[in-house]
Coordinates of C-alpha atoms and ligand atoms in Angstrom, one line a residue:
M235 CA -8.7 27.1 5.3
L236 CA -5.8 24.7 5.2
R237 CA -5.3 22.9 8.4
G238 CA -1.8 23.3 9.7
T239 CA -1.3 19.6 10.0
H240 CA -1.2 18.2 6.5
A241 CA 0.3 15.5 4.3
V242 CA 2.1 16.5 1.1
I243 CA 1.8 13.9 -1.7
H244 CA 4.5 14.5 -4.3
L245 CA 2.9 12.7 -7.3
P246 CA 5.9 12.8 -9.6
A247 CA 7.8 10.6 -7.2
L248 CA 5.3 7.8 -8.1
L249 CA 6.4 8.0 -11.7
K250 CA 10.1 8.0 -10.6
N251 CA 9.5 4.8 -8.5
I252 CA 7.7 3.1 -11.4
R253 CA 10.5 4.0 -13.9
L254 CA 13.0 2.6 -11.5
A255 CA 11.1 -0.7 -11.3
K256 CA 10.5 -0.8 -15.1
R257 CA 14.3 -0.7 -15.7
R258 CA 14.3 -4.1 -14.1
L259 CA 11.5 -5.6 -16.2
K260 CA 11.7 -7.5 -19.4
P261 CA 10.4 -5.5 -22.3
G262 CA 6.6 -6.0 -22.6
T263 CA 6.0 -6.9 -19.0
K264 CA 2.8 -5.3 -17.9
F265 CA 2.6 -3.1 -14.8
L266 CA -0.1 -3.2 -12.2
A267 CA -0.2 -0.4 -9.5
V268 CA -1.7 -1.6 -6.2
I269 CA -3.8 1.3 -4.8
K270 CA -5.8 -0.5 -2.2
A271 CA -6.5 1.0 1.2
N272 CA -6.7 4.5 -0.2
A273 CA -3.5 4.0 -2.1
Y274 CA -1.6 3.1 1.1
G275 CA -2.9 6.4 2.6
H276 CA -2.0 8.6 -0.3
G277 CA -5.5 9.0 -1.8
I278 CA -7.0 6.4 -4.1
V279 CA -8.8 8.7 -6.5
E280 CA -5.9 11.2 -6.9
V281 CA -3.3 8.5 -7.3
G282 CA -5.5 6.4 -9.6
K283 CA -6.3 9.3 -11.9
Y284 CA -2.8 10.6 -11.9
L285 CA -1.3 7.3 -12.9
E286 CA -4.0 6.6 -15.5
Q287 CA -3.4 10.0 -17.1
S288 CA 0.4 9.4 -17.1
G289 CA -0.1 6.3 -19.2
I290 CA 2.6 4.5 -17.3
V291 CA 0.5 1.6 -15.8
D292 CA -1.7 -1.1 -17.4
M293 CA -3.9 -2.1 -14.5
F294 CA -4.9 -1.2 -10.9
A295 CA -5.5 -3.5 -8.0
V296 CA -7.7 -2.8 -4.9
A297 CA -8.6 -5.0 -2.0
I298 CA -12.4 -4.8 -2.0
P299 CA -15.2 -4.0 -4.4
E300 CA -16.0 -0.7 -2.7
E301 CA -12.6 0.6 -3.6
G302 CA -13.0 -0.4 -7.2
A303 CA -16.4 1.2 -7.4
R304 CA -15.0 4.5 -6.0
L305 CA -12.3 4.5 -8.7
R306 CA -14.9 3.8 -11.5
N307 CA -17.2 6.6 -10.2
S308 CA -14.3 9.0 -10.4
G309 CA -13.8 8.2 -14.1
V310 CA -10.9 5.7 -14.0
T311 CA -11.2 3.4 -17.0
L312 CA -8.2 1.0 -16.8
P313 CA -8.9 -2.6 -15.6
I314 CA -9.2 -2.8 -11.8
L315 CA -8.5 -6.1 -10.1
I316 CA -10.1 -6.8 -6.7
L317 CA -7.4 -8.8 -4.8
G318 CA -9.7 -10.1 -2.0
V319 CA -12.8 -12.2 -1.9
T320 CA -15.8 -10.8 -3.8
D321 CA -18.9 -11.8 -1.8
P322 CA -21.9 -13.0 -3.7
D323 CA -23.8 -9.8 -2.7
H324 CA -21.2 -7.8 -4.6
V325 CA -21.3 -9.7 -7.9
P326 CA -24.0 -7.5 -9.6
G327 CA -22.2 -4.3 -8.7
V328 CA -18.8 -5.7 -9.7
V329 CA -20.1 -6.8 -13.1
A330 CA -21.9 -3.5 -13.7
K331 CA -18.8 -1.5 -12.9
D332 CA -16.6 -3.8 -15.1
L333 CA -14.3 -4.6 -12.2
T334 CA -12.2 -7.8 -12.3
S335 CA -12.5 -10.2 -9.4
A336 CA -10.2 -12.8 -8.0
V337 CA -11.9 -16.3 -8.0
F338 CA -10.9 -19.6 -6.7
T339 CA -14.2 -21.6 -6.2
E340 CA -16.6 -23.1 -8.7
E341 CA -19.5 -21.3 -6.8
Q342 CA -17.8 -18.0 -7.5
V343 CA -17.5 -18.7 -11.2
F344 CA -21.2 -19.8 -11.4
A345 CA -22.3 -16.7 -9.5
F346 CA -20.5 -14.5 -12.1
E347 CA -21.9 -16.5 -15.0
R348 CA -25.5 -16.2 -13.8
W349 CA -25.3 -12.4 -13.3
A350 CA -23.2 -11.7 -16.5
K351 CA -25.7 -13.7 -18.6
L352 CA -28.7 -12.0 -17.0
S353 CA -27.2 -8.5 -17.6
G354 CA -25.8 -9.3 -21.1
K355 CA -22.2 -8.7 -20.0
T356 CA -19.0 -10.5 -19.6
A357 CA -17.6 -11.0 -16.1
H358 CA -13.8 -10.5 -16.0
V359 CA -11.9 -12.6 -13.4
H360 CA -8.4 -13.8 -12.5
I361 CA -7.9 -17.2 -10.9
K362 CA -6.1 -16.9 -7.5
L363 CA -3.8 -19.8 -6.7
D364 CA -2.6 -20.5 -3.1
T365 CA 1.0 -21.6 -3.3
G366 CA 2.0 -21.2 0.3
M367 CA 0.5 -17.9 1.7
H368 CA -2.6 -19.8 2.8
R369 CA -4.8 -16.8 2.8
I370 CA -7.1 -17.3 -0.3
G371 CA -6.8 -19.2 -3.5
V372 CA -7.0 -22.7 -5.1
T373 CA -5.1 -25.1 -2.9
D374 CA -4.8 -28.3 -4.9
D375 CA -5.1 -30.0 -8.2
A376 CA -8.6 -31.4 -7.6
M377 CA -9.9 -27.9 -6.7
L378 CA -8.3 -26.5 -9.8
D379 CA -9.8 -29.2 -12.0
G380 CA -13.2 -28.4 -10.7
L381 CA -12.7 -24.7 -11.2
L382 CA -11.6 -25.2 -14.8
D383 CA -14.6 -27.4 -15.5
A384 CA -16.7 -24.5 -14.2
F385 CA -14.9 -22.1 -16.6
D386 CA -15.6 -24.5 -19.5
A387 CA -19.3 -24.3 -18.7
C388 CA -19.5 -20.6 -18.2
P389 CA -19.2 -18.6 -21.5
H390 CA -20.0 -15.3 -19.9
V391 CA -17.0 -15.5 -17.5
S392 CA -13.6 -14.5 -19.0
M393 CA -10.5 -15.9 -17.3
D394 CA -8.3 -12.9 -18.0
G395 CA -5.6 -13.7 -15.6
V396 CA -4.1 -16.1 -13.0
F397 CA -2.0 -15.1 -10.1
T398 CA -0.5 -16.0 -6.7
H399 CA 1.0 -14.1 -3.9
F400 CA 4.4 -14.6 -2.2
A401 CA 4.5 -14.9 1.6
K402 CA 8.3 -14.1 2.2
S403 CA 9.7 -12.6 -0.9
E404 CA 11.4 -9.8 1.0
S405 CA 13.5 -12.3 3.1
D406 CA 13.4 -15.9 1.8
P407 CA 14.5 -16.7 -1.8
E408 CA 14.2 -20.4 -1.1
F409 CA 10.5 -20.4 -0.1
T410 CA 9.7 -17.8 -2.8
H411 CA 11.1 -20.2 -5.4
L412 CA 9.2 -23.1 -3.9
Q413 CA 6.0 -21.1 -4.3
A414 CA 7.0 -20.3 -7.9
Q415 CA 7.4 -24.0 -8.6
R416 CA 4.0 -24.8 -7.3
F417 CA 2.6 -21.9 -9.3
D418 CA 4.3 -23.2 -12.5
A419 CA 2.7 -26.7 -11.9
F420 CA -0.7 -25.1 -11.6
L421 CA -0.1 -23.0 -14.7
K422 CA 0.8 -26.0 -16.7
K423 CA -2.6 -27.6 -15.9
I424 CA -4.4 -24.3 -16.9
R425 CA -2.6 -24.0 -20.2
A426 CA -3.2 -27.7 -21.0
R427 CA -6.9 -26.9 -20.9
G428 CA -6.4 -24.3 -23.6
Y429 CA -6.5 -21.2 -21.5
Q430 CA -4.0 -18.4 -22.1
P431 CA -4.5 -15.9 -19.2
I432 CA -2.1 -13.1 -18.1
V433 CA 0.2 -14.5 -15.4
H434 CA 1.4 -12.5 -12.4
A435 CA 2.9 -13.2 -9.0
A436 CA 5.5 -10.5 -8.1
N437 CA 4.7 -8.0 -5.4
S438 CA 7.2 -5.1 -4.8
A439 CA 9.9 -7.3 -3.2
A440 CA 9.8 -9.8 -6.0
T441 CA 9.6 -7.1 -8.7
L442 CA 12.8 -5.5 -7.3
D443 CA 14.7 -8.6 -6.3
F444 CA 13.6 -11.6 -8.5
P445 CA 13.7 -10.7 -12.2
E446 CA 13.0 -14.4 -13.0
L447 CA 9.6 -14.2 -11.3
Q448 CA 8.1 -11.3 -13.2
Y449 CA 5.9 -13.5 -15.5
D450 CA 3.6 -11.3 -17.7
M451 CA 2.9 -8.6 -15.2
V452 CA 4.1 -7.3 -11.8
R453 CA 2.0 -6.0 -8.9
F454 CA 3.8 -3.0 -7.4
G455 CA 2.5 -1.8 -4.0
I456 CA 4.6 -0.3 -1.2
A457 CA 7.6 0.5 -3.5
L458 CA 5.3 2.7 -5.6
Y459 CA 5.1 4.9 -2.5
G460 CA 8.9 4.9 -2.1
Y461 CA 9.6 2.2 0.5
H462 CA 11.3 -1.2 0.1
P463 CA 9.3 -4.0 1.8
D464 CA 12.5 -4.8 3.7
P465 CA 13.2 -1.6 5.7
K466 CA 16.9 -2.4 5.8
R467 CA 17.0 -1.9 2.0
S468 CA 14.8 1.2 1.7
A469 CA 17.8 3.5 1.9
G470 CA 19.9 1.9 -0.8
S471 CA 16.9 1.2 -3.1
G472 CA 16.8 4.4 -5.0
L473 CA 13.1 4.7 -4.2
T474 CA 11.7 8.1 -3.4
P475 CA 9.1 8.5 -0.6
V476 CA 6.0 10.1 -1.9
M477 CA 4.4 11.3 1.3
S478 CA 5.6 13.9 3.8
V479 CA 3.6 14.8 7.0
I480 CA 4.0 18.3 8.3
T481 CA 2.7 20.4 11.1
Y482 CA 3.8 23.6 13.0
I483 CA 4.4 24.9 16.4
S484 CA 1.1 26.1 17.9
N485 CA 2.4 27.0 21.4
L486 CA 5.8 27.5 23.0
K487 CA 6.9 27.8 26.7
T488 CA 9.8 27.1 29.0
I489 CA 9.3 24.9 32.0
P490 CA 11.7 24.6 35.0
A491 CA 13.5 21.4 35.9
G492 CA 11.3 19.0 37.8
E493 CA 8.1 19.9 36.0
G494 CA 6.2 17.2 34.1
V495 CA 4.6 17.2 30.6
S496 CA 1.3 15.8 29.3
Y497 CA -1.1 13.1 30.7
G498 CA 0.4 11.1 33.5
L499 CA 3.4 13.4 33.6
R500 CA 5.5 10.7 32.0
F501 CA 8.2 13.2 31.0
I502 CA 9.9 15.1 33.8
A503 CA 12.2 17.9 32.8
S504 CA 15.8 17.4 34.0
R505 CA 16.8 20.9 33.0
P506 CA 14.8 24.1 32.1
T507 CA 13.2 22.9 28.9
R508 CA 11.7 24.8 26.0
V509 CA 8.5 22.9 25.1
A510 CA 6.8 23.2 21.8
T511 CA 3.2 22.0 21.3
L512 CA 2.2 20.6 17.9
P513 CA -1.4 20.3 16.8
V514 CA -1.1 16.6 15.9
G515 CA -1.8 13.4 17.9
Y516 CA -3.1 9.9 17.6
G517 CA -6.4 11.2 16.2
D518 CA -4.3 12.1 13.1
G519 CA -2.6 8.7 13.1
Y520 CA 0.5 9.7 15.0
K521 CA 0.5 6.5 17.1
R522 CA 0.4 6.9 20.9
C523 CA 2.9 4.1 21.3
L524 CA 5.5 6.5 19.8
T525 CA 5.4 8.4 23.1
G526 CA 8.9 9.3 24.2
K527 CA 10.5 7.5 21.2
A528 CA 10.1 9.5 18.1
D529 CA 11.9 12.6 16.8
V530 CA 10.4 15.6 15.0
L531 CA 12.3 18.0 12.7
I532 CA 12.2 21.6 13.6
G533 CA 14.7 24.2 12.4
G534 CA 16.5 21.4 10.6
I535 CA 17.2 19.7 14.0
R536 CA 16.0 16.4 15.4
C537 CA 13.9 17.2 18.5
P538 CA 12.7 14.5 20.8
Q539 CA 9.0 14.1 21.3
I540 CA 8.2 14.3 25.1
G541 CA 5.3 13.3 27.3
T542 CA 2.3 11.2 26.4
I543 CA 1.0 11.8 22.8
C544 CA -2.5 13.1 23.1
M545 CA -5.4 12.6 20.7
D546 CA -5.0 16.0 19.1
Q547 CA -1.7 17.5 20.3
M548 CA 1.8 16.5 21.5
M549 CA 4.9 18.1 22.9
V550 CA 8.4 18.3 21.7
D551 CA 11.7 19.4 23.4
V552 CA 13.0 22.3 21.3
S553 CA 15.6 23.5 23.8
D554 CA 18.4 23.0 21.2
V555 CA 16.7 24.9 18.3
P556 CA 18.0 28.5 18.1
G557 CA 15.4 31.2 17.5
V558 CA 12.5 28.7 17.6
A559 CA 9.1 30.5 17.3
V560 CA 5.4 29.8 17.2
G561 CA 4.4 29.0 13.6
D562 CA 7.7 27.2 12.7
E563 CA 7.3 24.1 10.5
A564 CA 7.6 20.7 12.2
V565 CA 8.2 17.7 10.0
L566 CA 6.9 14.3 11.3
I567 CA 7.8 12.4 8.1
G568 CA 9.9 13.8 5.4
R569 CA 12.9 16.1 4.9
Q570 CA 13.9 19.4 6.5
G571 CA 17.4 20.8 5.9
N572 CA 19.8 17.9 5.9
E573 CA 17.7 15.8 8.1
R574 CA 15.1 13.2 7.1
I575 CA 12.6 11.1 9.0
T576 CA 11.2 8.1 7.0
A577 CA 8.1 6.0 7.6
D578 CA 10.6 3.1 8.2
E579 CA 12.1 5.0 11.1
I580 CA 8.7 5.7 12.6
A581 CA 7.6 2.1 12.0
D582 CA 10.6 0.7 13.7
K583 CA 9.8 2.8 16.8
A584 CA 6.2 1.8 16.7
N585 CA 7.1 -1.9 16.2
T586 CA 5.4 -2.2 12.8
I587 CA 6.0 -1.7 9.1
S588 CA 6.1 1.3 6.8
Y589 CA 2.8 0.2 5.2
E590 CA 0.9 0.7 8.5
I591 CA 2.5 4.0 9.2
L592 CA 1.5 5.4 5.8
L593 CA -2.0 4.0 6.2
S594 CA -2.4 5.4 9.7
V595 CA -2.4 9.1 8.6
S596 CA -6.1 9.7 9.3
D597 CA -8.8 11.4 7.3
R598 CA -8.5 14.5 9.4
V599 CA -5.1 15.2 7.8
P600 CA -5.7 17.0 4.4
R601 CA -3.6 15.6 1.5
I602 CA -2.0 18.4 -0.6
Y603 CA -1.1 17.1 -4.1
E604 CA 2.0 18.3 -5.9
K605 CA 2.2 17.6 -9.6
Ligands
PLP898 C1 -1.1 -5.9 -1.1 C2 -0.8 -6.8 -2.2 C3 0.2 -6.6 -3.1 C4 1.2 -5.5 -3.0 O1 2.2 -5.9 -2.0 P1 3.5 -4.9 -1.8 O2 4.3 -5.6 -0.8 O3 2.9 -3.6 -1.2 O4 4.1 -4.6 -3.1 C5 0.4 -7.5 -4.2 N1 -0.5 -8.6 -4.3 C6 -1.4 -8.8 -3.4 C7 -2.3 -10.0 -3.6 C8 -1.6 -8.0 -2.3 O5 -2.6 -8.3 -1.4

């Protein structure tokens, strides 16, 4: 049985968004699809397999070893880069599954060397350089020298790549270029030691806005799913949102003026009001802080959400929808008729970013995949 509340994942839109990005890339630039955090809520296995089969990407990135293992177990064979820290406990599993780790300390390189040697394999790693984000990575020349000495001494560890991450590429060209300068200085040292790794730095914002910072590969995340990292530019970007979230009217009634709706009676009807109940709430990831702020599309019309959003249900004022009936479709994110609600719109009202809204759609909401 299909639950009434569901998310539609329109997979071909992923390809459209990648093609749009590729039109901005130098020929030969490699393309990495970031599918961490369950592919930003879209389904890591389905998105990973679809993109691998389409032959349009060169590599995947995830945040943690568990995500990489899940992809491998589902049959994905492309290289998978783990962007976060691989703990020593995870080294054996990562080597066994042929996952690629980010490294930035000598200890990490030696840990990979020990296990790769023992298991008769090569450990694949990318050096992470900290050029200003100050999250993880090599921070200075001395640390880099020590790391390169470790690589020299570790024949079972292959430095496949080197990368950094921009902190403000959606809003600050000056700081982004300062980071690139620091990156270039680190790269010079690495190359002077005879290494020729794949170099990458650009996230979605840099891929779309800084062609000069593409290096050998780009790491495309949020824009893959149809959103520009800067919400003000999503609309004009040509990107196509991949996810819609849809439910239906489960109950309908008219309340007289003066009556309240939902916990705390935070909405009081100022006129006789047609109230629709939808079987969706914060248990599905529709954030409670959207109470009284968000709209829902019903009958092609924007209907205001009213009363406190509950865990499993919420109410909407449908007084202005002619012929409204139980069972009618209600769109939380997506298009209906000429109207459209984006994750950017919901994010703005919830005081967050599109990333978090897409990720918030909970496990209880089945994903329906359109090919
Ligand atoms: C998440 C992440 C990305 C993708 O960023 P977007 O803004 O979604 O494109 C790229 N690189 C690293 C290191 C990340 O953590």
